[in-house]
Short mmCIF file of C-alpha atoms in Angstrom, two decimals:
data_model
loop_
_atom_site.label_atom_id
_atom_site.label_comp_id
_atom_site.label_asym_id
_atom_site.label_seq_id
_atom_site.Cartn_x
_atom_site.Cartn_y
_atom_site.Cartn_z
CA UNK A 1 117.98 117.81 95.42
CA UNK A 2 121.24 119.07 96.89
CA UNK A 3 122.54 120.28 93.54
CA UNK A 4 119.33 121.51 91.92
CA UNK A 5 116.64 122.21 94.52
CA UNK A 6 113.39 120.67 95.69
CA UNK A 7 110.52 119.27 93.69
CA UNK A 8 106.88 120.05 94.47
CA UNK A 9 105.38 117.29 96.59
CA UNK A 10 101.88 117.97 95.29
CA UNK A 11 100.30 114.89 96.86
CA UNK A 12 102.20 115.38 100.18
CA UNK A 13 103.43 111.78 100.09
CA UNK A 14 107.13 112.56 100.34
CA UNK A 15 107.65 110.20 97.40
CA UNK A 16 108.17 110.33 93.66
CA UNK A 17 106.08 107.78 91.78
CA UNK A 18 107.78 105.92 88.95
CA UNK A 19 105.42 104.50 86.36
CA UNK A 20 107.16 101.78 84.33
CA UNK A 21 105.56 100.55 81.09
CA UNK A 22 106.17 100.19 77.37
CA UNK A 23 105.95 103.81 76.24
CA UNK A 24 104.09 104.15 72.93
CA UNK A 25 107.08 105.54 71.04
CA UNK A 26 106.83 103.56 67.81
CA UNK A 27 110.15 101.80 68.33
CA UNK A 28 110.41 98.96 65.81
CA UNK A 29 113.68 97.25 66.62
CA UNK A 30 116.05 100.03 65.65
CA UNK A 31 116.45 103.79 65.78
CA UNK A 32 115.43 106.21 68.50
CA UNK A 33 112.91 105.67 71.24
CA UNK A 34 111.63 107.48 74.32
CA UNK A 35 113.40 106.15 77.42
CA UNK A 36 111.25 108.16 79.81
CA UNK A 37 109.73 111.52 80.54
CA UNK A 38 108.42 113.92 83.15
CA UNK A 39 105.10 115.63 82.52
CA UNK A 40 104.17 118.82 84.33
CA UNK A 41 100.53 117.79 83.90
CA UNK A 42 101.15 114.87 86.30
CA UNK A 43 102.69 117.15 88.90
CA UNK A 44 100.17 119.98 88.81
CA UNK A 45 96.50 119.64 87.95
CA UNK A 46 96.72 122.28 85.24
CA UNK A 47 93.17 121.95 83.98
CA UNK A 48 89.88 121.56 85.84
CA UNK A 49 88.91 118.52 83.75
CA UNK A 50 92.33 116.88 84.03
CA UNK A 51 92.62 113.14 84.46
CA UNK A 52 96.31 113.40 85.30
CA UNK A 53 97.83 112.16 88.51
CA UNK A 54 98.48 115.33 90.54
CA UNK A 55 101.62 113.82 92.02
CA UNK A 56 105.35 113.87 91.39
CA UNK A 57 105.75 111.17 88.74
CA UNK A 58 108.29 109.99 86.21
CA UNK A 59 107.37 107.70 83.31
CA UNK A 60 110.00 105.08 82.39
CA UNK A 61 110.09 102.84 79.33
CA UNK A 62 110.45 99.07 79.61
CA UNK A 63 111.00 98.12 75.97
CA UNK A 64 113.65 98.73 74.73
CA UNK A 65 115.04 100.93 77.56
CA UNK A 66 115.41 97.92 79.90
CA UNK A 67 116.23 95.54 77.06
CA UNK A 68 114.51 93.69 74.27
CA UNK A 69 113.96 90.36 76.01
CA UNK A 70 111.42 90.45 78.86
CA UNK A 71 113.17 87.60 80.68
CA UNK A 72 116.35 89.67 80.96
CA UNK A 73 115.01 93.21 81.46
CA UNK A 74 117.55 95.26 83.43
CA UNK A 75 116.02 98.17 85.39
CA UNK A 76 119.48 99.62 86.03
CA UNK A 77 119.57 100.57 82.33
CA UNK A 78 117.05 103.31 83.16
CA UNK A 79 118.81 104.90 86.15
CA UNK A 80 120.34 107.70 84.09
CA UNK A 81 116.90 108.41 82.60
CA UNK A 82 115.38 108.56 86.10
CA UNK A 83 117.99 111.05 87.27
CA UNK A 84 117.63 113.07 84.06
CA UNK A 85 113.84 113.29 84.36
CA UNK A 86 114.00 114.00 88.10
CA UNK A 87 116.02 117.13 87.33
CA UNK A 88 113.32 118.18 84.85
CA UNK A 89 110.77 117.79 87.67
CA UNK A 90 112.88 119.95 89.99
CA UNK A 91 113.46 122.52 87.26
CA UNK A 92 109.73 122.77 86.58
CA UNK A 93 108.95 122.98 90.31
CA UNK A 94 111.36 125.87 90.84
CA UNK A 95 110.02 127.71 87.81
CA UNK A 96 106.45 127.14 88.98
CA UNK A 97 107.23 128.54 92.42
CA UNK A 98 108.76 131.61 90.76
CA UNK A 99 105.90 131.90 88.23
CA UNK A 100 108.58 131.89 85.54
CA UNK A 101 107.56 131.73 81.87
CA UNK A 102 103.86 131.00 82.42
CA UNK A 103 102.41 128.54 81.45
CA UNK A 104 105.48 126.30 81.03
CA UNK A 105 107.60 127.49 84.00
CA UNK A 106 110.85 125.98 82.75
CA UNK A 107 114.05 127.33 81.30
CA UNK A 108 115.07 127.32 77.68
CA UNK A 109 115.38 123.75 76.46
CA UNK A 110 119.16 123.80 76.05
CA UNK A 111 119.65 124.98 79.66
CA UNK A 112 117.11 122.53 81.09
CA UNK A 113 118.66 119.63 79.16
CA UNK A 114 122.16 120.74 80.18
CA UNK A 115 121.10 120.52 83.83
CA UNK A 116 119.52 117.08 83.33
CA UNK A 117 122.66 115.74 81.71
CA UNK A 118 124.73 117.23 84.52
CA UNK A 119 122.49 115.30 86.93
CA UNK A 120 123.41 112.12 85.07
CA UNK A 121 127.10 113.00 85.43
CA UNK A 122 126.66 113.57 89.16
CA UNK A 123 124.88 110.24 89.56
CA UNK A 124 127.54 108.31 87.65
CA UNK A 125 130.38 110.44 89.00
CA UNK A 126 131.93 110.93 85.62
CA UNK A 127 131.74 111.99 82.01
CA UNK A 128 129.07 110.46 79.79
CA UNK A 129 131.13 109.13 76.91
CA UNK A 130 128.05 108.65 74.71
CA UNK A 131 127.47 112.43 74.66
CA UNK A 132 131.08 113.02 73.67
CA UNK A 133 130.74 110.31 71.06
CA UNK A 134 127.80 112.15 69.51
CA UNK A 135 129.90 115.28 69.29
CA UNK A 136 132.70 113.43 67.52
CA UNK A 137 130.61 111.00 65.45
CA UNK A 138 130.55 110.93 61.69
CA UNK A 139 126.75 111.00 61.84
CA UNK A 140 126.32 114.08 64.04
CA UNK A 141 129.70 115.81 64.10
CA UNK A 142 129.14 117.45 60.68
CA UNK A 143 125.91 119.08 61.95
CA UNK A 144 127.84 120.55 64.85
CA UNK A 145 130.85 121.56 62.73
CA UNK A 146 128.50 123.27 60.28
CA UNK A 147 127.23 125.53 63.06
CA UNK A 148 124.31 123.58 64.53
CA UNK A 149 122.75 125.92 67.07
CA UNK A 150 123.16 125.34 70.78
CA UNK A 151 120.17 127.48 71.66
CA UNK A 152 117.70 126.41 68.96
CA UNK A 153 116.57 122.91 69.84
CA UNK A 154 115.94 120.77 66.75
CA UNK A 155 112.95 118.51 67.41
CA UNK A 156 113.55 116.42 64.30
CA UNK A 157 117.19 115.65 65.14
CA UNK A 158 117.91 116.52 68.79
CA UNK A 159 121.01 114.35 69.32
CA UNK A 160 123.48 117.09 68.28
CA UNK A 161 121.63 119.44 70.66
CA UNK A 162 122.00 117.00 73.55
CA UNK A 163 125.70 116.80 72.79
CA UNK A 164 126.16 120.58 72.69
CA UNK A 165 124.13 121.15 75.87
CA UNK A 166 126.07 118.43 77.64
CA UNK A 167 129.38 119.98 76.65
CA UNK A 168 128.22 123.41 77.83
CA UNK A 169 127.51 121.89 81.25
CA UNK A 170 130.92 120.24 81.31
CA UNK A 171 132.52 123.56 80.41
CA UNK A 172 130.74 125.27 83.33
CA UNK A 173 131.87 122.55 85.75
CA UNK A 174 135.44 122.83 84.46
CA UNK A 175 135.43 126.61 84.85
CA UNK A 176 133.88 126.65 88.34
CA UNK A 177 135.36 123.41 89.66
CA UNK A 178 132.01 122.34 91.04
CA UNK A 179 128.54 121.09 90.21
CA UNK A 180 127.18 123.79 92.55
CA UNK A 181 126.81 126.06 89.53
CA UNK A 182 123.62 124.21 88.62
CA UNK A 183 121.72 125.15 91.79
CA UNK A 184 122.43 128.78 90.93
CA UNK A 185 121.19 128.26 87.37
CA UNK A 186 118.03 126.53 88.59
#
């Protein structure tokens, strides 16, 4: 909140609800999965026939985000996802209050994701090595070296985009010497 701004407390509870369950992401033991998400439809009743929650809410995955063995699930594995999605909630709230980009109210994806990854850095007080690893990896580095776009988010293969957006945020912090740059961007 200090570095990004306030979220809309649409149910006036003063709380953010965290719904934890096995997200239906099709994960089958390997490959990508959805660790969590924020949905604007939960925050704001966008449609008169909505069955959404009309509250600040973040959805968090149990399997495999917390582990693959229910007896050893580790909720701390999802903390970075919580922080990441919380920034998305704040970003949407600010855009909504400014009536920015109706009906979505958020920034371009690469900027919004850059801010969410900066939130993770702030929470962990340090660089996220996995994002740097993506940049340098044999699997994704060639996409980036070949001119993979920072601004055009690739839905079929977003990992290089996450890496590029993360590095843009790190560059801004290095140039300004502070995470305060992100409240100005928001």
